[in-house]
Amino acid sequence: MKKVTCSVKKKKIGFPKFNSSRNQWTLGTVIILFFLLVYFVLVIYPLIWMILSSLKTEREFFRNIWGFPAEFQWENYSKAWSMGISDYFLNSVFVTACTIATTISIAVLAAFGLVLYDFKGKNLILLLGMGGMMFSAQVALIPLYRVIQNLRIHDTYWAMILPYTAFRMSISLLLIRSYFLSIPREMYESGVIDGCSSLGILYHIYLPMSKPILLTVSILIAYYSWNEFLFSIIFIDSRALKTIPSGLMVFRDALNTDYALLFAGLTISALPMVLLFILMQKQFIRGLSSGAVKG
Amino acid sequence: MQTNIQRIDQANRLKKRRTTWLAWLMLLPSMIILAVFTLYPIGESVYMSLFKNNMSTFVTGPVWVGLQNYVNLFTRDAVFKKAFYNNLIIAAVTIPSSVTLAVAMALFTNKVGRGKSFVRVAYFYPALLPMVAVANIWLFIYTPMYGLLGYIAPTWRLLENVDTVQWALIIMLVWKQAGYVMIFYISGLQGIDQEMYEAAKIDGANSVQAFWHVTWPMLKPTTIYVMIITMTNAYKMVDHLYIMTKGGPDNASNMLLFYVYQKAFDQSNVGVASAVTVVLIVILLLATVVQFYTQDKRTFYA
């Protein structure tokens, strides 16, 4: 801390001096705030437009692109839902739930092993985990396609669940590990004294204490698998198995020009994640700052 | 005495062997899944990039060509060059602009008292929308005549113009990811000790100075993490291209990953596609190594 205060004193920086009294409303902040407000409108506008468009008739959509619909066409939603969105939606829910379950259970085991035991090759594994984080899933597309075919899981739910699990593994593992590191080792020792097995300690002591990070990791996984596009379009052929992102493509192509209906479908598909974030944002951010980014 | 110590030693060693075995068992599932779905495909890409494997070798099977695929890419392949260059621009523009916007938004949302969570959600929601939704919304914003932007300037054809299509995509990408990045900065800001600001204030620092000497250095770990995310985002742009431009017009918006997709699935040229894949992997690897390497020197807390 000393270091910081010193450097503030010594260095004179070339920024215009603002009124440094307690009142923070200087010219600079006003400009920044104004800019951020404009940006706020720019960001929120497409959402409002999407929702308004989804409530128009097909004619209105082209005639009256800016304004409010004369009459809210709520049946657009039921129409979109029954035209296939319901299948994609349920597939997405299923795939997302499975991905969360497999990723969390595997990552928790690995994090526990990494935190509690010392053994040769531990650093190598950590490095591997870190490395896995930057290999963005889509990059190794062709060999992955072959792996999927050789495992004979092409065009099944597994063709999505397993790769999603693999590509969320690193970040989940690292987040859970750094959270486990913050749990005092005495907790483990007290478990040993009480005669608990290692898995028992994990289940009865570590997991209940780790709820915040597990929630954060689950949200990160859900976010990824709900929106993943490339794998679901390449590894899945049958319409019945498609998830929201790839299903929406089919939906879009089938609609021709009924864009109001398309936007109703898009709104439905976006809803779960937006709701999830609205409900969970506090826990999510707290979990991130407790586990994440600290390395 | 001596024998006792030996005995304890032996018992410890036995126990250690057991725990090591147990630790490996716990790590096994994650290692298997990482190996099968990430390590192996990367190795396989490197291997396949050394073969000529396209329609012409369909009968004979892949033919070993060494590094020829790479040589061709960098000397002859004009589309590859364009895609490479386009990716570079996208990364160079979107990374700093997303980070700047995100820091500003994070500071702003922290200042907002009431309605904080509403502001947060409003900034963050673009990241929550499925790609298909985002691509379709922006397709409409950019559509001439009918589109939203077309309403203001009916003659603009941003997506059909070689000079503007990149920028149209850049704006969309920043719009989509800045809010996501903001979340990491909000959580980074929560980790900063308030006493540091008080200390800075006592030393007479104004709010701008406090930002540059306290906030920004303390956010360095977040920034490094975020730079990796935005970098990979820039290089994995493919979904939007697939829906909005298909790499056009005249490959002006083609990117490396979309080129892989075109080569592999449209033209069945697996050799060249693998070579492009390897180039992509090397770029991302280099960027991550550089970012991790510079991390230690620039941050001052362990």
XYZ file of C-alpha atoms in Angstrom:
597
model
C 0.000 0.000 0.000
C 2.899 2.282 0.778
C 4.127 1.842 -2.760
C 0.897 3.179 -4.200
C 0.630 6.246 -2.047
C 4.251 7.125 -2.816
C 3.776 6.923 -6.528
C 0.768 9.200 -6.336
C 2.846 11.848 -4.688
C 5.849 11.689 -6.949
C 4.373 11.397 -10.370
C 2.754 14.369 -11.948
C 0.528 13.268 -14.727
C -0.560 15.276 -17.675
C -4.261 15.167 -17.118
C -6.264 18.349 -16.713
C -6.847 19.110 -13.099
C -10.409 18.756 -12.041
C -11.969 20.160 -8.981
C -10.860 17.607 -6.447
C -13.324 18.588 -3.768
C -15.800 16.008 -2.538
C -18.247 16.941 -5.216
C -17.443 14.587 -8.089
C -19.533 16.324 -10.745
C -16.665 17.833 -12.670
C -16.737 18.567 -16.374
C -14.960 15.305 -17.180
C -17.379 13.137 -15.273
C -20.357 14.914 -16.782
C -19.050 14.235 -20.278
C -18.358 10.606 -19.437
C -21.755 10.198 -17.829
C -23.460 11.758 -20.812
C -21.592 9.435 -23.156
C -22.515 6.423 -21.034
C -26.162 7.443 -21.018
C -26.158 7.708 -24.804
C -24.482 4.318 -24.978
C -27.087 2.984 -22.577
C -29.855 4.024 -24.976
C -27.981 2.531 -27.933
C -27.551 -0.748 -26.103
C -31.092 -1.078 -24.833
C -32.792 0.079 -28.026
C -32.368 -3.118 -30.080
C -33.944 -5.103 -27.247
C -36.988 -2.861 -27.119
C -37.179 -2.920 -30.883
C -37.002 -6.713 -30.943
C -39.812 -7.043 -28.417
C -42.003 -4.419 -30.114
C -41.433 -6.028 -33.507
C -42.427 -9.402 -32.145
C -45.831 -7.945 -31.261
C -46.647 -6.564 -34.701
C -48.411 -8.066 -37.655
C -46.368 -8.996 -40.690
C -47.583 -5.879 -42.551
C -46.978 -3.565 -39.670
C -43.435 -4.813 -39.355
C -42.527 -3.339 -42.737
C -44.876 -0.362 -42.784
C -44.251 0.889 -39.306
C -40.741 -0.150 -38.405
C -40.131 2.437 -35.691
C -43.444 2.785 -33.959
C -45.631 0.884 -31.570
C -47.902 -1.832 -32.919
C -51.534 -0.747 -33.267
C -52.554 -3.816 -31.360
C -50.261 -6.160 -29.475
C -50.184 -9.458 -31.337
C -49.594 -11.769 -28.404
C -50.572 -14.765 -30.481
C -47.255 -14.390 -32.340
C -45.708 -16.004 -29.311
C -48.015 -18.978 -29.162
C -47.664 -19.402 -32.912
C -43.856 -19.340 -32.752
C -43.905 -21.706 -29.792
C -46.047 -24.266 -31.581
C -44.121 -23.899 -34.854
C -41.072 -25.674 -33.428
C -39.575 -23.327 -30.866
C -40.967 -25.532 -28.099
C -38.846 -28.515 -29.254
C -35.673 -26.485 -29.571
C -36.347 -24.873 -26.237
C -36.765 -28.177 -24.414
C -33.690 -29.626 -26.151
C -31.692 -26.635 -25.001
C -32.933 -27.033 -21.442
C -32.002 -30.719 -21.481
C -28.544 -30.232 -23.018
C -27.771 -27.318 -20.721
C -28.830 -29.229 -17.609
C -26.767 -32.277 -18.586
C -23.725 -30.147 -19.381
C -23.947 -28.430 -16.008
C -24.269 -31.772 -14.212
C -21.351 -33.481 -15.953
C -19.031 -30.472 -15.899
C -19.612 -29.639 -12.255
C -19.238 -33.193 -10.992
C -16.054 -33.832 -12.947
C -14.527 -30.432 -12.200
C -15.306 -30.649 -8.477
C -13.543 -34.007 -8.206
C -10.503 -32.731 -10.062
C -10.322 -29.491 -8.088
C -10.511 -31.442 -4.840
C -7.690 -33.725 -5.947
C -5.555 -30.754 -6.954
C -6.103 -28.809 -3.762
C -5.709 -31.534 -1.161
C -2.902 -33.691 -2.435
C 0.673 -33.050 -3.392
C 2.040 -35.245 -6.096
C 4.376 -35.231 -9.036
C 2.985 -33.717 -12.197
C 0.529 -31.484 -10.372
C 1.876 -28.329 -11.978
C 1.757 -29.931 -15.378
C -1.948 -30.591 -14.904
C -2.578 -27.037 -13.775
C -0.789 -25.800 -16.865
C -2.899 -28.098 -18.982
C -6.002 -26.688 -17.355
C -4.893 -23.120 -18.016
C -4.017 -24.014 -21.584
C -7.416 -25.527 -22.131
C -8.986 -22.193 -21.274
C -7.695 -20.347 -24.281
C -8.301 -23.083 -26.824
C -11.570 -21.800 -27.939
C -13.800 -24.699 -28.766
C -14.466 -23.958 -32.382
C -10.840 -23.938 -33.419
C -10.275 -27.690 -33.608
C -13.383 -28.205 -35.647
C -12.410 -30.875 -38.171
C -10.652 -33.359 -35.876
C -13.403 -32.861 -33.350
C -15.908 -33.775 -36.030
C -13.991 -37.019 -36.568
C -13.767 -37.731 -32.849
C -17.513 -37.322 -32.622
C -18.039 -39.704 -35.526
C -15.559 -42.280 -34.215
C -17.264 -42.268 -30.846
C -20.505 -42.875 -32.723
C -22.266 -40.027 -30.994
C -22.834 -37.906 -34.091
C -26.407 -36.625 -34.178
C -27.121 -37.480 -30.529
C -27.387 -35.257 -27.466
C -23.920 -36.476 -26.433
C -22.388 -34.788 -29.456
C -23.205 -31.515 -27.735
C -22.953 -32.416 -24.047
C -19.464 -33.936 -24.154
C -17.703 -31.202 -26.168
C -19.448 -28.501 -24.110
C -18.248 -30.250 -20.963
C -14.713 -30.415 -22.323
C -14.627 -26.781 -23.298
C -16.064 -25.521 -20.019
C -13.838 -27.846 -17.995
C -10.793 -25.589 -17.691
C -12.539 -22.483 -16.493
C -14.813 -24.432 -14.131
C -11.860 -26.358 -12.732
C -9.798 -23.228 -12.146
C -12.651 -21.297 -10.527
C -13.607 -24.144 -8.193
C -9.973 -24.838 -7.356
C -9.238 -21.290 -6.307
C -12.381 -21.319 -4.169
C -11.364 -24.602 -2.521
C -7.953 -23.076 -1.798
C -9.660 -20.434 0.333
C -11.267 -23.081 2.564
C -9.002 -23.608 5.590
C -7.212 -26.953 5.654
C -8.378 -27.510 9.229
C -11.788 -28.310 7.776
C -10.250 -31.257 5.988
C -8.311 -32.382 9.058
C -11.365 -32.220 11.269
C -13.130 -34.405 8.751
C -10.303 -36.945 8.878
C -10.443 -36.995 12.679
C -14.171 -37.654 12.506
C -13.377 -40.663 10.340
C -14.702 -39.329 7.088
C -13.373 -40.717 3.822
C -11.993 -38.274 1.268
C -15.145 -38.369 -0.805
C -17.180 -37.968 2.369
C -15.204 -34.845 3.244
C -15.788 -33.494 -0.247
C -19.495 -34.191 -0.062
C -20.233 -33.200 3.537
C -17.786 -30.336 4.103
C -16.440 -28.819 0.895
C -19.502 -28.870 -1.327
C -21.879 -27.210 1.135
C -19.300 -24.476 1.699
C -18.849 -23.902 -2.021
C -22.390 -23.079 -3.038
C -21.592 -19.540 -4.288
C -18.867 -20.646 -6.669
C -20.866 -23.643 -7.862
C -23.697 -21.276 -8.706
C -21.386 -18.929 -10.592
C -19.815 -21.783 -12.518
C -23.243 -23.201 -13.353
C -24.319 -19.854 -14.765
C -21.162 -19.656 -16.877
C -21.799 -23.159 -18.208
C -25.471 -22.487 -18.864
C -24.590 -19.275 -20.658
C -22.196 -21.139 -22.924
C -24.262 -24.180 -23.737
C -27.494 -22.248 -24.222
C -25.962 -20.056 -26.885
C -23.443 -22.353 -28.562
C -24.010 -22.347 -32.283
C -21.282 -23.962 -34.354
C -21.190 -27.437 -32.785
C -24.930 -27.722 -32.629
C -25.187 -26.919 -36.310
C -22.384 -29.256 -37.433
C -22.738 -32.215 -35.085
C -26.532 -32.401 -35.182
C -28.558 -33.193 -38.280
C -32.000 -34.206 -37.092
C -34.411 -31.393 -36.497
C -35.758 -33.162 -33.420
C -32.444 -32.800 -31.570
C -31.615 -29.212 -32.457
C -31.089 -26.688 -29.687
C -32.223 -23.072 -29.735
C -29.317 -21.527 -31.701
C -29.329 -24.019 -34.564
C -33.096 -24.517 -34.387
C -33.653 -20.806 -34.880
C -31.893 -21.106 -38.218
C -34.411 -23.720 -39.356
C -37.195 -21.605 -37.927
C -35.952 -18.553 -39.772
C -35.668 -20.335 -43.098
C -39.160 -21.797 -42.733
C -40.769 -18.424 -42.039
C -39.928 -16.639 -45.255
C -40.800 -13.037 -44.501
C -42.864 -13.217 -41.359
C -40.278 -11.380 -39.340
C -42.632 -10.507 -36.525
C -42.949 -14.213 -35.822
C -39.185 -14.642 -36.100
C -38.640 -11.968 -33.488
C -41.184 -13.594 -31.222
C -39.121 -16.782 -31.485
C -35.907 -14.888 -30.818
C -37.407 -13.216 -27.762
C -38.534 -16.546 -26.336
C -35.084 -18.009 -26.860
C -33.347 -15.093 -25.165
C -35.680 -15.010 -22.188
C -34.249 -17.763 -19.927
C -30.713 -16.379 -19.858
C -31.870 -12.801 -19.293
C -34.164 -13.925 -16.475
C -31.428 -16.080 -14.971
C -29.068 -13.152 -14.916
C -31.627 -10.745 -13.493
C -32.354 -13.160 -10.649
C -28.798 -14.244 -9.985
C -26.638 -11.243 -10.779
C -25.581 -10.486 -7.213
C -24.541 -14.050 -6.438
C -22.920 -14.348 -9.829
C -20.727 -11.277 -9.407
C -19.856 -12.190 -5.814
C -18.873 -15.685 -6.936
C -16.692 -14.272 -9.692
C -14.830 -11.946 -7.388
C -14.329 -14.663 -4.768
C -12.997 -17.292 -7.112
C -12.203 -15.858 -10.475
C -9.490 -13.858 -11.967
C -7.207 -14.176 -8.985
C -5.218 -16.804 -10.897
C 14.680 -44.547 18.239
C 16.154 -45.047 14.832
C 13.866 -47.931 14.050
C 10.845 -46.023 15.209
C 11.584 -43.126 12.888
C 12.080 -45.567 10.056
C 8.811 -47.182 10.799
C 6.946 -43.885 10.793
C 8.726 -42.975 7.589
C 7.625 -46.151 5.947
C 4.035 -45.683 7.051
C 4.051 -42.147 5.713
C 5.390 -43.284 2.397
C 2.717 -45.920 2.140
C 0.047 -43.381 2.940
C 1.461 -40.984 0.431
C 1.388 -43.591 -2.299
C -2.251 -44.225 -1.506
C -3.195 -40.558 -1.586
C -1.286 -39.997 -4.817
C -3.215 -42.832 -6.345
C -6.450 -41.351 -5.042
C -5.592 -37.892 -6.392
C -4.921 -39.262 -9.849
C -8.185 -41.148 -9.729
C -10.022 -37.918 -8.972
C -8.287 -36.154 -11.822
C -8.827 -38.964 -14.295
C -12.286 -38.034 -15.679
C -11.317 -34.441 -16.367
C -8.012 -35.481 -17.914
C -9.724 -37.980 -20.203
C -12.295 -35.493 -21.379
C -9.698 -32.744 -21.916
C -7.431 -35.152 -23.776
C -10.121 -36.526 -26.075
C -11.834 -33.243 -26.912
C -9.047 -30.668 -26.805
C -5.520 -32.110 -26.825
C -6.084 -34.864 -29.314
C -7.937 -32.672 -31.858
C -5.141 -30.115 -31.702
C -2.475 -32.750 -32.274
C -4.538 -34.262 -35.051
C -4.868 -30.827 -36.695
C -1.103 -30.415 -36.721
C -0.685 -33.887 -38.214
C -3.367 -33.466 -40.879
C -1.972 -30.099 -41.922
C 1.080 -31.911 -43.307
C -0.962 -33.810 -45.885
C -2.589 -32.926 -49.136
C -6.136 -34.051 -48.545
C -8.824 -32.724 -50.863
C -11.105 -33.863 -53.670
C -8.142 -34.757 -55.904
C -6.739 -37.187 -53.328
C -10.095 -38.796 -52.712
C -9.077 -42.073 -54.387
C -5.439 -42.310 -53.346
C -5.932 -41.095 -49.784
C -4.017 -38.213 -48.164
C -0.580 -37.502 -49.615
C 2.311 -36.331 -47.427
C 3.421 -32.835 -48.468
C 5.335 -31.609 -45.409
C 4.989 -27.886 -44.868
C 3.726 -27.220 -48.372
C 0.237 -26.291 -47.156
C 1.693 -23.553 -44.966
C 3.964 -22.281 -47.713
C 0.986 -22.065 -50.051
C -1.100 -20.259 -47.448
C 1.448 -17.545 -46.849
C 2.678 -17.104 -50.399
C -0.227 -17.822 -52.729
C -3.506 -17.821 -50.888
C -4.968 -14.328 -51.266
C -8.142 -15.202 -49.330
C -6.093 -16.457 -46.397
C -4.087 -13.244 -46.365
C -7.250 -11.202 -46.362
C -8.788 -13.262 -43.577
C -5.586 -13.041 -41.544
C -5.470 -9.284 -41.956
C -9.188 -8.881 -41.201
C -8.796 -10.843 -37.987
C -5.861 -8.702 -36.969
C -7.910 -5.534 -37.435
C -10.897 -6.928 -35.577
C -8.692 -7.891 -32.625
C -6.745 -4.630 -32.646
C -9.929 -2.537 -32.620
C -12.344 -4.553 -30.483
C -9.988 -5.418 -27.599
C -9.097 -1.864 -26.508
C -12.539 -0.436 -27.248
C -14.354 -3.196 -25.333
C -12.007 -2.839 -22.365
C -12.342 0.954 -22.260
C -16.118 0.841 -22.528
C -16.347 -1.932 -19.964
C -14.247 -0.111 -17.366
C -16.286 3.054 -17.883
C -19.556 1.142 -17.552
C -18.347 -0.713 -14.462
C -17.394 2.554 -12.751
C -20.665 4.110 -13.858
C -22.879 1.286 -12.604
C -21.031 1.373 -9.293
C -21.930 5.056 -8.965
C -25.600 4.583 -9.727
C -27.470 4.248 -6.485
C -31.012 3.206 -7.148
C -31.685 1.168 -10.268
C -28.165 -0.246 -10.222
C -29.225 -3.735 -11.156
C -31.421 -2.414 -13.965
C -28.492 -0.522 -15.465
C -26.277 -3.574 -15.125
C -28.775 -5.822 -16.863
C -29.303 -3.270 -19.608
C -25.581 -3.152 -20.338
C -25.116 -6.871 -19.984
C -28.087 -8.279 -21.873
C -26.492 -8.232 -25.373
C -24.078 -10.874 -24.119
C -26.997 -13.024 -23.026
C -28.771 -13.068 -26.372
C -28.123 -16.064 -28.615
C -25.854 -15.299 -31.545
C -28.674 -15.930 -33.972
C -30.785 -13.269 -32.298
C -27.949 -10.755 -32.301
C -27.071 -11.449 -35.905
C -30.690 -11.060 -36.984
C -31.212 -7.841 -35.058
C -28.102 -6.307 -36.563
C -28.954 -7.611 -39.981
C -32.095 -5.531 -39.615
C -30.287 -2.515 -38.306
C -28.029 -2.607 -41.354
C -30.632 -3.477 -43.982
C -31.041 -0.610 -46.456
C -34.543 0.890 -46.819
C -36.264 -1.243 -44.202
C -33.576 -1.382 -41.558
C -33.291 0.975 -38.633
C -30.128 2.564 -39.907
C -31.558 2.508 -43.391
C -34.278 4.772 -42.081
C -31.764 7.466 -41.245
C -29.518 6.942 -44.248
C -31.299 4.901 -46.915
C -28.301 4.859 -49.226
C -25.920 3.216 -46.792
C -25.267 -0.409 -47.607
C -22.813 -1.158 -44.866
C -22.840 -4.930 -45.236
C -22.519 -4.886 -49.001
C -19.666 -2.448 -49.146
C -16.081 -3.720 -49.082
C -14.901 -0.726 -47.074
C -17.563 -0.717 -44.384
C -18.492 -4.330 -43.756
C -15.605 -4.866 -41.301
C -16.616 -1.846 -39.260
C -20.241 -2.882 -39.197
C -19.137 -6.206 -37.704
C -16.755 -4.529 -35.271
C -19.509 -2.295 -33.908
C -21.740 -5.313 -33.438
C -19.019 -7.307 -31.664
C -18.196 -4.467 -29.260
C -21.907 -3.941 -28.606
C -22.227 -7.619 -27.768
C -19.175 -8.196 -25.618
C -18.557 -4.916 -23.757
C -21.284 -5.695 -21.233
C -19.886 -9.159 -20.650
C -16.450 -7.702 -19.985
C -18.050 -5.141 -17.667
C -19.207 -7.931 -15.333
C -15.613 -9.015 -14.760
C -14.602 -5.443 -14.005
C -17.471 -4.998 -11.573
C -16.277 -8.030 -9.666
C -12.702 -6.771 -9.957
C -13.718 -3.418 -8.464
C -15.319 -5.174 -5.520
C -11.939 -6.683 -4.705
C -10.232 -3.315 -4.250
C -9.681 -2.243 -0.678
C -11.432 1.069 0.048
C -8.550 2.089 2.304
C -6.382 2.531 -0.755
C -8.657 5.301 -1.963
C -8.596 6.962 1.416
C -4.805 6.803 1.431
C -4.712 8.306 -2.045
C -7.087 11.069 -0.959
C -4.924 11.920 2.041
C -2.007 12.252 -0.344
C -4.029 14.768 -2.300
C -4.909 12.686 -5.328
C -7.954 13.767 -7.300
C -10.337 11.232 -8.773
C -8.477 10.996 -12.094
C -5.201 10.350 -10.309
C -6.865 7.869 -7.989
C -8.094 6.006 -11.048
C -4.702 5.803 -12.746
C -2.706 4.995 -9.625
C -5.088 2.828 -7.638
C -8.016 1.491 -9.639
C -6.337 0.702 -12.925
C -3.239 -1.047 -11.486
C -5.435 -3.044 -9.117
C -7.562 -4.163 -12.051
C -4.578 -5.508 -13.998
C -5.291 -9.198 -13.301
C -8.863 -8.686 -14.498
C -7.600 -6.850 -17.561
C -5.285 -9.676 -18.494
C -8.039 -12.224 -18.128
C -10.423 -10.044 -20.109
C -7.899 -9.517 -22.875
C -7.678 -13.268 -23.363
C -11.466 -13.484 -23.587
C -11.814 -10.617 -26.057
C -8.920 -11.936 -28.102
C -10.519 -15.368 -28.460
C -13.849 -13.678 -29.204
C -12.269 -11.771 -32.053
C -10.723 -14.919 -33.484
C -13.748 -17.130 -33.148
C -16.104 -14.822 -35.013
C -17.914 -17.245 -37.249
C -21.575 -17.476 -36.300
C -22.277 -13.881 -37.276
C -20.465 -14.243 -40.558
C -22.444 -17.367 -41.296
C -25.719 -15.492 -40.871
C -24.866 -11.969 -41.948
C -22.240 -11.866 -44.671
C -20.887 -15.359 -45.489
C -17.499 -13.682 -45.545
C -18.482 -11.340 -48.356
C -18.496 -9.099 -50.236
C -15.367 -10.285 -52.038
C -14.020 -11.817 -48.803
C -13.881 -8.374 -47.212
C -15.330 -9.830 -44.014
C -13.789 -13.273 -44.194
C -12.018 -14.389 -41.009
C -9.709 -17.281 -40.263
C -12.230 -19.501 -38.529
C -14.864 -18.942 -41.190
C -12.223 -19.769 -43.783
C -11.538 -23.046 -41.962
C -15.238 -23.766 -42.135
C -15.396 -22.940 -45.858
C -12.320 -25.013 -46.687
C -13.339 -28.014 -44.624
C -17.063 -28.303 -45.188
C -17.757 -26.457 -48.447
C -14.618 -27.391 -50.382
C -13.649 -30.619 -48.543
C -10.046 -29.468 -48.439
C -9.036 -30.900 -45.078
C -5.286 -30.377 -45.469
C -5.501 -26.630 -46.002
C -8.256 -26.251 -43.407
C -6.026 -27.972 -40.846
C -3.127 -25.692 -41.694
C -5.316 -22.624 -41.126
C -6.480 -24.187 -37.853
C -2.879 -24.576 -36.709
C -2.132 -20.960 -37.605
C -5.123 -19.912 -35.491
C -3.988 -22.042 -32.565
C -0.474 -20.588 -32.735
C -1.822 -17.030 -32.744
C -4.005 -17.657 -29.700
C -1.196 -19.513 -27.942
C 1.291 -16.716 -28.540
C -1.159 -14.083 -27.346
C -1.898 -15.989 -24.150
C 1.765 -16.648 -23.423
C 2.625 -12.981 -23.916
C -0.248 -11.880 -21.703
C 0.635 -14.325 -18.935
C 4.311 -13.442 -19.199
C 3.751 -9.710 -18.841
C 1.325 -10.255 -15.972
C 3.970 -10.739 -13.257
C 5.846 -7.570 -13.983
C 2.894 -5.279 -14.205
C 0.867 -6.342 -11.210
C 2.066 -5.716 -7.733
C 0.011 -7.990 -5.615
C 0.441 -11.686 -5.398
